[in-house]
Short mmCIF file of C-alpha atoms and ligand atoms in Angstrom, two decimals:
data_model
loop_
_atom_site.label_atom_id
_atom_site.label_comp_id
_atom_site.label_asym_id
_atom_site.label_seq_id
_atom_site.Cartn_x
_atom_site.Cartn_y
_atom_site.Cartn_z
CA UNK A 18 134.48 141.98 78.52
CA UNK A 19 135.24 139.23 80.95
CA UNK A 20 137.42 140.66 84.21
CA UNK A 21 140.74 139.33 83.93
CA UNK A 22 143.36 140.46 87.08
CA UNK A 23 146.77 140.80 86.36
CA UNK A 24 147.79 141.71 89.71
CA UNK A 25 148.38 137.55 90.19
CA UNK A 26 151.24 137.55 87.87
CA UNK A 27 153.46 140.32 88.87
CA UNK A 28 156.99 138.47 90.00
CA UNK A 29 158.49 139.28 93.47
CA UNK A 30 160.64 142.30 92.09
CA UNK A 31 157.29 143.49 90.82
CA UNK A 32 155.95 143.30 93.87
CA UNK A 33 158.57 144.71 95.63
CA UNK A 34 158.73 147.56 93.28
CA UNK A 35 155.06 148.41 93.75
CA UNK A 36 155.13 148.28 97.54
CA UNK A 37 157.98 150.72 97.97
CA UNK A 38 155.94 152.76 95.18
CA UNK A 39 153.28 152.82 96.68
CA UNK A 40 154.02 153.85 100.42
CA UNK A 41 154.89 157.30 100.29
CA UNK A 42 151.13 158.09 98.72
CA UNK A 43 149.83 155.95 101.32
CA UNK A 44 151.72 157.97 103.97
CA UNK A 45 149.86 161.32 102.42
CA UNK A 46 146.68 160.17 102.04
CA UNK A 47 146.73 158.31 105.90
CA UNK A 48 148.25 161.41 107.36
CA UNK A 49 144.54 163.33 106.41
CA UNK A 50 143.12 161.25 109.04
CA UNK A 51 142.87 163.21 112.08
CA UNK A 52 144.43 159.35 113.69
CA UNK A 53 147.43 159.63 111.96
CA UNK A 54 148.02 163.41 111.33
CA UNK A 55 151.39 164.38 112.06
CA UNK A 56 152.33 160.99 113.32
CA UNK A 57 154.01 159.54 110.03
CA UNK A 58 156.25 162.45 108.22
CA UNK A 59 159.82 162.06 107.21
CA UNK A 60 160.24 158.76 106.24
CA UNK A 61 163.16 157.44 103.48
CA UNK A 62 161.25 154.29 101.87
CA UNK A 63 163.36 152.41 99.69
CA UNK A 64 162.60 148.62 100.84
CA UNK A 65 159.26 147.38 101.82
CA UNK A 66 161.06 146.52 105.25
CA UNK A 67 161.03 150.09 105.69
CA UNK A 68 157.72 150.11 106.83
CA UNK A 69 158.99 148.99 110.52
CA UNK A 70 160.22 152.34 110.98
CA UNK A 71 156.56 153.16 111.39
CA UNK A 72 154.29 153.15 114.04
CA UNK A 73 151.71 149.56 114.46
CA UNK A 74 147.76 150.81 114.91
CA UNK A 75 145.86 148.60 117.04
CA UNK A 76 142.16 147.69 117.58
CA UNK A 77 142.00 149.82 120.40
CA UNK A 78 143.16 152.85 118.68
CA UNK A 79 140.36 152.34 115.70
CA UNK A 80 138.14 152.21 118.69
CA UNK A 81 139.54 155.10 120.62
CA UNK A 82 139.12 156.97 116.94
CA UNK A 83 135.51 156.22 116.97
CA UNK A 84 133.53 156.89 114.45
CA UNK A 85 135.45 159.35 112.19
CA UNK A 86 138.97 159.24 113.65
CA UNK A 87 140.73 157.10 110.56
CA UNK A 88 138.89 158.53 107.81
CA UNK A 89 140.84 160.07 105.94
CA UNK A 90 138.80 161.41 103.00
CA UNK A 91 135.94 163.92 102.90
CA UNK A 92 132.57 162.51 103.92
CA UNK A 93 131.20 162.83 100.49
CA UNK A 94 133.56 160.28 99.00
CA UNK A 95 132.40 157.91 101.09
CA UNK A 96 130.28 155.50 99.47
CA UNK A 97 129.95 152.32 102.20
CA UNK A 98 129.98 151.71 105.80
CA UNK A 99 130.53 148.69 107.31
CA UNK A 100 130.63 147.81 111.38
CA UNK A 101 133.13 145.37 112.64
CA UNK A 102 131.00 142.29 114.65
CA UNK A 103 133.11 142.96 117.30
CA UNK A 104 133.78 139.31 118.22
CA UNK A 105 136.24 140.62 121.24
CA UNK A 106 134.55 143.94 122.57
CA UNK A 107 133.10 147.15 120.99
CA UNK A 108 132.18 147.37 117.03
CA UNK A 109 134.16 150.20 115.24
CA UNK A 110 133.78 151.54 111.83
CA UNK A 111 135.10 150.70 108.86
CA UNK A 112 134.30 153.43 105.08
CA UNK A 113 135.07 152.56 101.69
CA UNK A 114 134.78 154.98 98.88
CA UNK A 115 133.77 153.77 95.26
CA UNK A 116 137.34 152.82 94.41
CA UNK A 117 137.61 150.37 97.31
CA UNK A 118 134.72 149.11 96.65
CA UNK A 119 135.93 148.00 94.00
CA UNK A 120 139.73 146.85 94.61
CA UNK A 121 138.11 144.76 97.03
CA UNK A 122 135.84 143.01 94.63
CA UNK A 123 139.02 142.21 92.27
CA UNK A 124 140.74 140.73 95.53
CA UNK A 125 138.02 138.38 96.02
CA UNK A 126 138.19 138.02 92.53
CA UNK A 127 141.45 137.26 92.50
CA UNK A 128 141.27 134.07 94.42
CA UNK A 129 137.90 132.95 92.14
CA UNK A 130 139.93 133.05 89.76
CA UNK A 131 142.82 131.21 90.75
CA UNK A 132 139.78 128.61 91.30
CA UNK A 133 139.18 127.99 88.03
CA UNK A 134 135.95 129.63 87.86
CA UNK A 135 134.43 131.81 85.58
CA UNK A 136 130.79 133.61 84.03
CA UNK A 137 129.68 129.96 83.68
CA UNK A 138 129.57 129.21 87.14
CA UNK A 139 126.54 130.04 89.71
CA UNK A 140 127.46 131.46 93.20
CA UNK A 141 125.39 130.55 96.29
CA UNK A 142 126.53 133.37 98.88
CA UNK A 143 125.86 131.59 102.10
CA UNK A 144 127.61 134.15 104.32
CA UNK A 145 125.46 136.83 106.30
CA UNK A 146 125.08 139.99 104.23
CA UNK A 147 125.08 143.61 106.05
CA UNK A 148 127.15 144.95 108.28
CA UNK A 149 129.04 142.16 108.44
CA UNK A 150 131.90 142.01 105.00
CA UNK A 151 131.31 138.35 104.41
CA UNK A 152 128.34 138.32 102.10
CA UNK A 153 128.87 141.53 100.35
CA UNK A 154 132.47 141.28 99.77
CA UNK A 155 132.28 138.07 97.24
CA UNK A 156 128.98 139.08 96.48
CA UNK A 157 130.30 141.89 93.59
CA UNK A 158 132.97 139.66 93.03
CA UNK A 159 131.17 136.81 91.88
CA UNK A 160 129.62 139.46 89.73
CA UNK A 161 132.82 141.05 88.71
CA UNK A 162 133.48 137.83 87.05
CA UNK A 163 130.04 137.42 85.57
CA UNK A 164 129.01 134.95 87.65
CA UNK A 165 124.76 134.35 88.54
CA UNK A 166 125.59 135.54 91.89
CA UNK A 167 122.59 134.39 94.37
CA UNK A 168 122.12 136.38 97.74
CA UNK A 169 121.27 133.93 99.73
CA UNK A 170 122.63 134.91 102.92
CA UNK A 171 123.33 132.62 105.81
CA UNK A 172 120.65 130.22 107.78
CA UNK A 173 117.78 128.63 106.78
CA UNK A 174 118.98 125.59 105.33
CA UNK A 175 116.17 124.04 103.96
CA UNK A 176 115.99 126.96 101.35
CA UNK A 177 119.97 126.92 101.26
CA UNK A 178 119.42 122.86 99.92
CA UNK A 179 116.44 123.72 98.13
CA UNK A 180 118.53 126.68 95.87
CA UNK A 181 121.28 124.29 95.49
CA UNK A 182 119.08 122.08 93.96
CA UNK A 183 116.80 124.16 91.24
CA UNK A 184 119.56 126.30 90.55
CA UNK A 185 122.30 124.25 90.68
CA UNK A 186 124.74 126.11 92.72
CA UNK A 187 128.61 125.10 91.52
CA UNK A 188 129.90 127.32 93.80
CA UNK A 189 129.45 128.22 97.88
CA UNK A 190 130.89 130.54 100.12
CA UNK A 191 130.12 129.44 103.46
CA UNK A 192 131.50 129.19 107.51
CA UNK A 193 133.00 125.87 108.07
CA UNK A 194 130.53 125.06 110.72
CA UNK A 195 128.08 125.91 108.86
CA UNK A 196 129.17 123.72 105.64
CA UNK A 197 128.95 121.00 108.22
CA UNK A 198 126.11 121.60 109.61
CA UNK A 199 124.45 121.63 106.04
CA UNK A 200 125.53 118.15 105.46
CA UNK A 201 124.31 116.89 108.54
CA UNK A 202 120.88 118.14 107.83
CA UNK A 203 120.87 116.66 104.14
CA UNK A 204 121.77 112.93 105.42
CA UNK A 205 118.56 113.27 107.42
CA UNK A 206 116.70 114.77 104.74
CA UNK A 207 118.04 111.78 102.77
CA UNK A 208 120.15 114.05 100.19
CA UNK A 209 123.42 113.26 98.88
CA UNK A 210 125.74 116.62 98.31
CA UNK A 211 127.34 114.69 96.01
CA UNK A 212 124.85 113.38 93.92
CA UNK A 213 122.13 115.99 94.09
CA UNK A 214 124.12 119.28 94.13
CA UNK A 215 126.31 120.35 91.35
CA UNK A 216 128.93 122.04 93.73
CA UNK A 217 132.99 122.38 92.60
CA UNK A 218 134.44 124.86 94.97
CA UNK A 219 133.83 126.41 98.07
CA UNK A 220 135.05 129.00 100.04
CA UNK A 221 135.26 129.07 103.01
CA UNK A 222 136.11 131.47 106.10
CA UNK A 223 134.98 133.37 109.26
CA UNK A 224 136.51 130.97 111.89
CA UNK A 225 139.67 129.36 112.10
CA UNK A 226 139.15 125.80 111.11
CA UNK A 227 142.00 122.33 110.59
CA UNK A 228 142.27 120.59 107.45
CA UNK A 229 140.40 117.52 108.68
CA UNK A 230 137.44 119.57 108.47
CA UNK A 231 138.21 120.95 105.16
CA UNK A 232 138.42 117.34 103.93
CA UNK A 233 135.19 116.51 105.58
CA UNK A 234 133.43 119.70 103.65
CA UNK A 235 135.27 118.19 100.64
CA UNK A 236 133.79 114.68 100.97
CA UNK A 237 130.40 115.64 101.85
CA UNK A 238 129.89 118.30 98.94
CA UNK A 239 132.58 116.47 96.53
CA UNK A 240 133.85 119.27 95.75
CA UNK A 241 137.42 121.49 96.98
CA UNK A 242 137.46 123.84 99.48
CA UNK A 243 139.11 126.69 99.04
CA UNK A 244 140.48 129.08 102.32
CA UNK A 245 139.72 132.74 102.35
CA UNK A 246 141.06 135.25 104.73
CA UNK A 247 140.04 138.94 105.62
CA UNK A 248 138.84 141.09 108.17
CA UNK A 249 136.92 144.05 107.88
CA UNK A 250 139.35 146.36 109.27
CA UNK A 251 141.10 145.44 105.96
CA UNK A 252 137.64 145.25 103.53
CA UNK A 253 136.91 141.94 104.65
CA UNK A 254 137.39 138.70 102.65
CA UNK A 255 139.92 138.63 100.24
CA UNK A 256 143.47 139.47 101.72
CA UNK A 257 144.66 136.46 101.06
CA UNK A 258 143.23 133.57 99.40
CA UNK A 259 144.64 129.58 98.45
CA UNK A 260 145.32 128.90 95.08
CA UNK A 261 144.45 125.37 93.07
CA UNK A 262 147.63 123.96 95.71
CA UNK A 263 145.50 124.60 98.34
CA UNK A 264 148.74 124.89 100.55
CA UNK A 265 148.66 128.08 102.23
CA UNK A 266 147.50 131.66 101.10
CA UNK A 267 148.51 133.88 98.95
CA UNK A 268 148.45 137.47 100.10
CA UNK A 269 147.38 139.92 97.86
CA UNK A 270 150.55 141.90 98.17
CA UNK A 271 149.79 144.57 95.31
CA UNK A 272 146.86 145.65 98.03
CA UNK A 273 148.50 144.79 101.10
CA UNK A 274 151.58 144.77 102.81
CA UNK A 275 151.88 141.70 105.30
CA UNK A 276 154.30 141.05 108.32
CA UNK A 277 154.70 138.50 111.11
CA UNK A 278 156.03 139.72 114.08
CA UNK A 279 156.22 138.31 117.51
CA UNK A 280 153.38 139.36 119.46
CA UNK A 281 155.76 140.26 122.54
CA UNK A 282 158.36 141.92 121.53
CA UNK A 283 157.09 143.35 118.54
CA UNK A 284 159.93 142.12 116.73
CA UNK A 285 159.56 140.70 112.96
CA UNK A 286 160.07 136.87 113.41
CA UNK A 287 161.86 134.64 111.15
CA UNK A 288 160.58 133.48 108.18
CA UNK A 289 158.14 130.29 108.50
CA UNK A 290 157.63 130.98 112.52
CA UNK A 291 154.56 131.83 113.96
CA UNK A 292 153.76 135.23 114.83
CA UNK A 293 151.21 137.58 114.38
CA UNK A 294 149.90 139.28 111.13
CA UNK A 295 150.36 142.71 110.45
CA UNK A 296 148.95 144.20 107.34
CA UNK A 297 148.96 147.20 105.87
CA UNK A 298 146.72 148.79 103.54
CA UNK A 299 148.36 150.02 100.12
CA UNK A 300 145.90 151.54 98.17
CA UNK A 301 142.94 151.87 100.03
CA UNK A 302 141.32 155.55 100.14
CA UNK A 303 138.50 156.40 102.41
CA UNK A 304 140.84 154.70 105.60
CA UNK A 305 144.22 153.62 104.76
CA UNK A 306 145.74 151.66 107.92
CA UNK A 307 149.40 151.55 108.73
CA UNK A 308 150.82 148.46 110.44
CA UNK A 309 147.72 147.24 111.85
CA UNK A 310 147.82 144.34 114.24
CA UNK A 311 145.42 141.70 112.91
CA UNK A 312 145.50 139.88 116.13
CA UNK A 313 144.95 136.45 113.75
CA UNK A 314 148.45 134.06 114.39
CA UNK A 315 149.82 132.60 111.19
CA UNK A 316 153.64 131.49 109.90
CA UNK A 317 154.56 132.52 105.95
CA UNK A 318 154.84 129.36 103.87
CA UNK A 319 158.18 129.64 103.11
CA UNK A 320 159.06 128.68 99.14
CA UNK A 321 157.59 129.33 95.52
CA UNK A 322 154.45 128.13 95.10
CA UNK A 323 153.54 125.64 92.09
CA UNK A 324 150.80 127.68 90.67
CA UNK A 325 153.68 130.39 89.49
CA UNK A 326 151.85 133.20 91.55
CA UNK A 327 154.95 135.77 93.65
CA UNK A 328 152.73 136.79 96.21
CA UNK A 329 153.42 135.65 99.93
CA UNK A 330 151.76 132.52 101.28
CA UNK A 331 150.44 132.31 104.92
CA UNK A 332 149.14 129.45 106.50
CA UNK A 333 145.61 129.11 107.69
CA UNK A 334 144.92 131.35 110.86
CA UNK A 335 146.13 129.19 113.56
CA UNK A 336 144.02 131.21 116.56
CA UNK A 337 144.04 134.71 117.61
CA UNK A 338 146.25 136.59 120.26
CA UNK A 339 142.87 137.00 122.50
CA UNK A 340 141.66 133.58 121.90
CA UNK A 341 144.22 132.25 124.05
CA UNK A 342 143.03 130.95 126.70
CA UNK A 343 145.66 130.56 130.60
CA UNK A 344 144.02 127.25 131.95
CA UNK A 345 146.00 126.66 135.15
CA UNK A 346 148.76 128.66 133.96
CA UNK A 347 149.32 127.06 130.58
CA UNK A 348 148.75 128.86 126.99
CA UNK A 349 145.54 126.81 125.33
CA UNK A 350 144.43 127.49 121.92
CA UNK A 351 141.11 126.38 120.80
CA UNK A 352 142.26 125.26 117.50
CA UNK A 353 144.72 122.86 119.26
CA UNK A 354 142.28 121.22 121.03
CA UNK A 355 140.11 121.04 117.44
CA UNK A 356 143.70 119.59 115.65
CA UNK A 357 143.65 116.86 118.33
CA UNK A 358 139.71 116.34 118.40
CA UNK A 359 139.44 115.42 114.61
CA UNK A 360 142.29 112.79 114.85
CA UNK A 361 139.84 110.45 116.32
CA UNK A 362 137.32 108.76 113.46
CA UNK A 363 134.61 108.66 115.89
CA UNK A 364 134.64 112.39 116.51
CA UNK A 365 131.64 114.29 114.83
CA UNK A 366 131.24 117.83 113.42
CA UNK A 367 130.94 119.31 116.90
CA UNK A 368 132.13 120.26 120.18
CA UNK A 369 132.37 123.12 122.57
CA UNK A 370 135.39 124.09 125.27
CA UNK A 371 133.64 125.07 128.59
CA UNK A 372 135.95 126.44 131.81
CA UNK A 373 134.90 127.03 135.01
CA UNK A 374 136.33 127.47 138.75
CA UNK A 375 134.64 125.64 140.45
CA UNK A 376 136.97 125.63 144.01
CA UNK A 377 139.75 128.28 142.67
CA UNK A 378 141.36 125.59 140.22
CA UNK A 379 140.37 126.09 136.49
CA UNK A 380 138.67 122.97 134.75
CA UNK A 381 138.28 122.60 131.14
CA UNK A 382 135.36 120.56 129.95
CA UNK A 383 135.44 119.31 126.49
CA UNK A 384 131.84 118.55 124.79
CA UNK A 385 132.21 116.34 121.34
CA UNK A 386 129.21 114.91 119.27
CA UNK A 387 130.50 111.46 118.06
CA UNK A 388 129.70 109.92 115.13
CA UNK A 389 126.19 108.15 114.53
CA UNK A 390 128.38 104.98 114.01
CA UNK A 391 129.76 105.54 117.56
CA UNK A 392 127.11 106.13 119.42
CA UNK A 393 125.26 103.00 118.94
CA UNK A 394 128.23 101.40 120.55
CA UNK A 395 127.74 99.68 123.60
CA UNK A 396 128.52 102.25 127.25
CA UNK A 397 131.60 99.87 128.21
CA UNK A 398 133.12 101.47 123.89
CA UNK A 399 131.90 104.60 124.69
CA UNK A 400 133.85 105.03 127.75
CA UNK A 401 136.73 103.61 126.47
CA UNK A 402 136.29 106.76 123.80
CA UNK A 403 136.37 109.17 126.26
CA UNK A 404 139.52 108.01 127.71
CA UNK A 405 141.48 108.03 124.21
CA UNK A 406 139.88 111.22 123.48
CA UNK A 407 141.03 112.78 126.95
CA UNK A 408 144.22 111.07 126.99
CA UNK A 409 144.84 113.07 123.20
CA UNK A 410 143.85 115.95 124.65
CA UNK A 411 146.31 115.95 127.82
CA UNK A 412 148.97 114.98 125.18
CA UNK A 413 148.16 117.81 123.00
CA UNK A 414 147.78 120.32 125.33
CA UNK A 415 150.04 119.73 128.76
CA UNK A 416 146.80 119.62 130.79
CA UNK A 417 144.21 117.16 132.22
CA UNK A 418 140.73 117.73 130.11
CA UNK A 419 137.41 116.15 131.16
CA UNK A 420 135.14 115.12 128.08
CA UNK A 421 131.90 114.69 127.59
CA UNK A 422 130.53 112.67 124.54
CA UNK A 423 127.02 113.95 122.98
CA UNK A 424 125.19 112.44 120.29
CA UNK A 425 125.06 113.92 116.63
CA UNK A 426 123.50 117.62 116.84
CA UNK A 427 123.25 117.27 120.41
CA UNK A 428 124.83 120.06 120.65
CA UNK A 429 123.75 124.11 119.92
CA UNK A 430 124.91 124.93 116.56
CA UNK A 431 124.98 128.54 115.59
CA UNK A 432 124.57 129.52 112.07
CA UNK A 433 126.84 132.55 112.02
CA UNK A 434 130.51 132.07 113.79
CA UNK A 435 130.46 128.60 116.27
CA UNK A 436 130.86 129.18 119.77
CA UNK A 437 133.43 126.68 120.54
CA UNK A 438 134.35 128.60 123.89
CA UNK A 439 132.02 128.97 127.21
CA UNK A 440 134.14 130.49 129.83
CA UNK A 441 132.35 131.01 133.31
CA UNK A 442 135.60 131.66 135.53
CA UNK A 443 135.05 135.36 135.00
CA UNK A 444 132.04 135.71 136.84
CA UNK A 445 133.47 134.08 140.05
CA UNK A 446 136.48 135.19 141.16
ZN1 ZN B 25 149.69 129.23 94.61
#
C-alpha cells in the first residue's frame, strides 16, 4: 500500500480543532520532563491562541537541561538520538521514540508529496547523514513513499554526478550552496544538468538562501526547487515545506503549532510582519517542546493558498535573531546583503562578509566571485563593477561596504553549511 497523508487536507476549523485537542495531552506528557515539571498546570485551552498563556523555552534552557532535562519519557522508549550542530554555541540533545520517528517521516512526506512525486521516482540524499537531521530525516521519507532512496550523503561530487548519471536521480535534497557548487563543477567537467541528469525536484534547505538562487538551482538542474524548513530541536526537516506554488511554506500545523512574535517584546506580531518563529511540538513523545523560540525570522503569508492546503504559510527564513550582525551601530543581516548581491548579472555563486576593527571603527568587506563572462572584462569594467556593486550595497544596507571581486571558485566553498560570515572584531577589542 502506497503512503497517502491526509493530514494536508484538513480545513482551518480542522486544524483548529486538532490543536486545541491536542494541547492538554501535550501539557501531560511535557510536564514528565524534569524541564517542565510543575511549570505548566492549570491551564483552560479552548483556542489555539491559548497557548500564550504559557511559558516560551529557549535554546539556552535545552542546554541548561543537558542531556536528559526535556525528556520526558522513560529511557527505554527512546529509540534515536540526534545532536544539534550547534551552529551558535554548545550542541544539545535531541530523542525520538519509534512514533516520532515516524510522524517525522510523514512530515517530510508530506511536502514530497505535495511535489508530485511518488514510488516511481529515485531520491539522491545529498545532505550529511548522522547526527545531523538532514540526511536521515527525508531519508525514511523518501522510503515512506516507496521511493529508491540513495544514501549518498553530502561531498564528493564527482560520485554525487557520477550517481546522478547511472542511476538517474529525479530527485535531490541538497544545501543551496552546495546545489551550486555542483553545477559549477559539471560546466568544467563539460556536463549539462539539464541534459545529462534526469532531475525534477529538489529540495532544498540548511541555510537561508533568496529566490535568485533558487532560480539559478532551477536553471542549472532544469528542474523546481522546492524549500524545506526544520530544525532539529523540532525533528529536523519537515516543519514546513512549499507546495507546487512555491510561494511560501506550509506549516505542518497537525504536528506543530507556529507563532510569530516580536523578538523584543515577546509580543505576537501582526499577521504578515516579520517576527520570530515559535513552534510548538503537538504530538511529539520522547521531548515535547512548549513555545520554543526558533531563533529563524520569518512573516506568515497572509491568504489561501492555490493548492487548497489550510495549513499556515511562512515565508522563507529571512536570517536568524543571532545572525544579526551591529556594524557601526546599524542592524545587518547577511541575507540582505545576499538579496542585493544577486541583483547584479555579473555576480557568481559566491561571496563571503568579513568585519574587522581595524582602528576601533568596524569595516565590512564584501568578497563576490563574478561571473566567468565578467571576469575576462577589461580592469577599467571590472572596477566600474565594484562601484555598482558597493554602491547596491550602501543602498541596501545604510552603510559604506568595501568589495572585493574574485574569480569563479576563487573562493573556499564548504560542502556542509557556507560560511558567508568571518568576523575578526571579537578578538581585538
Ligand atoms: Zn500551497
Amino acid at each position: 500500500m502506497a503512503y497517502t497523508d491526509e493530514g494536508r487536507l484538513l480545513t482551518r476549523g480542522q486544524i483548529d480543532a486538532l490543536q486545541v485537542q491536542a494541547l492538554p495531552d501535550l501539557l501531560t506528557r511535557a510536564d514528565r520532563a524534569p524541564a517542565y515539571r510543575g511549570k505548566l498546570g492549570g491551564l483552560e485551552i479552548n483556542t489555539p491562541a491559548d497557548i500564550r498563556k504559557l511559558p516560551l523555552t529557549t535554546k539556552e534552557e535545552l542546554r541548561a537541561g543537558m542531556p536528559e532535562g526535556f525528556l520526558a519519557v522513560p529511557k527505554a522508549d527512546v529509540v534515536r538520538m540526534h545532536y544539534s550542530s550547534g551552529t551558535t554555541g554548545l550542541a544539545t540533545s535531541v530523542y525520538h521514540t519509534a512514533d516520532d520517528v515516524l510522524r517525522w517521516s510523514e512530515c517530510v512526506a508530506r511536502g514530497m508529496l505535495a511535489a508530485g512525486l511518488n514510488r516511481d521516482d529515485i531520491f539522491q540524499n545529498m545532505m550529511g547523514y548522522g547526527l545531523f537531521t538532514g540526511g536521515l530525516g527525508f531519508h525514511y521519507a523518501g522510503e515512506l513513499l516507496g521511493m529508491m532512496t540513495i544514501p549518498a550523503s553530502s561531498g564528493n561530487t564527482e560520485r554525487q554526478i557520477h550517481l546522478m548519471q547511472s542511476f538517474g536521480s529525479t530527485v535531490l535534497h541538497i544545501i543551496p550552496s552546495y546545489a551550486l557548487r555542483v553545477l559549477h563543477i559539471c560546466v568544467g567537467d563539460g556536463i549539462d544538468p539539464r541534459e545529462d541528469f534526469s532531475v525534477r525536484a529538489i529540495f532544498v534547505g540548511g541555510e537561508p538562501h533568496t529566490e535568485k538562487i533558487r532560480r539559478r538551482i532551477e536553471d542549472g538542474f532544469g528542474a523546481r526547487v522546492y524549500n524545506c524548513y526544520g530544525l532539529s530541536e523540532m525533528c529536523g526537516p519537515g516543519v514546513a515545506m512549499e507546495c507546487g506554488q512555491q510561494d511560501g511554506l506550509h506549516v505542518c500545523e497537525d504536528h506543530y503549532l507556529a507563532e510569530i512574535i516580536d523578538p523584543v517584546t515577546l509580543e505576537p506580531v501582526e499577521p504578515g510582519e516579520q517576527g520570530e518563529l515559535v513552534l510548538t511540538s503537538l504530538r511529539r513523545e520522547a521531548m515535547p517542546l512548549i513555545r520554543y523560540r526558533t531563533r529563524d525570522i520569518t512573516h506568515q503569508i497572509v491568504g489561501d493558498c492555490p493548492c487548497g492546503s489550510a495549513h499556515m504559510r511562512v515565508a522563507r527564513m529571512e536570517g536568524r535573531t543571532d545572525d544579526m550582525l551591529v556594524v557601526r551601530g546599524v542592524n545587518v543581516y547577511p541575507m540582505q546583503v545576499e538579496r542585493a548581491l544577486m541583483e547584479i548579472d555579473e555576480v557568481g555563486n559566491n561571496y563571503v562578509i568579513e568585519l574587522d576593527r581595524p582602528e576601533d571603527l568596524d569595516v565590512m568587506t564584501v568578497g563576490v566571485e563574478v561571473t566567468q563572462e565578467a571576469f575576462r572584462d577589461e580592469m577599467r569594467q571590472l572596477s566600474a563593477l565594484q562601484d555598482r556593486i558597493a554602491a547596491r550595497l550602501r543602498q541596501e544596507l545604510d552603510i559604506s561596504v568595501k568589495v572585493q571581486l574574485h574569480e569563479p571558485g576563487g573562493l573556499p566553498v564548504s560542502e556542509g553549511k557556507a560560511v558567508r560570515v568571518i568576523d575578526t572584531r571579537d578578538q581585538e577589542s
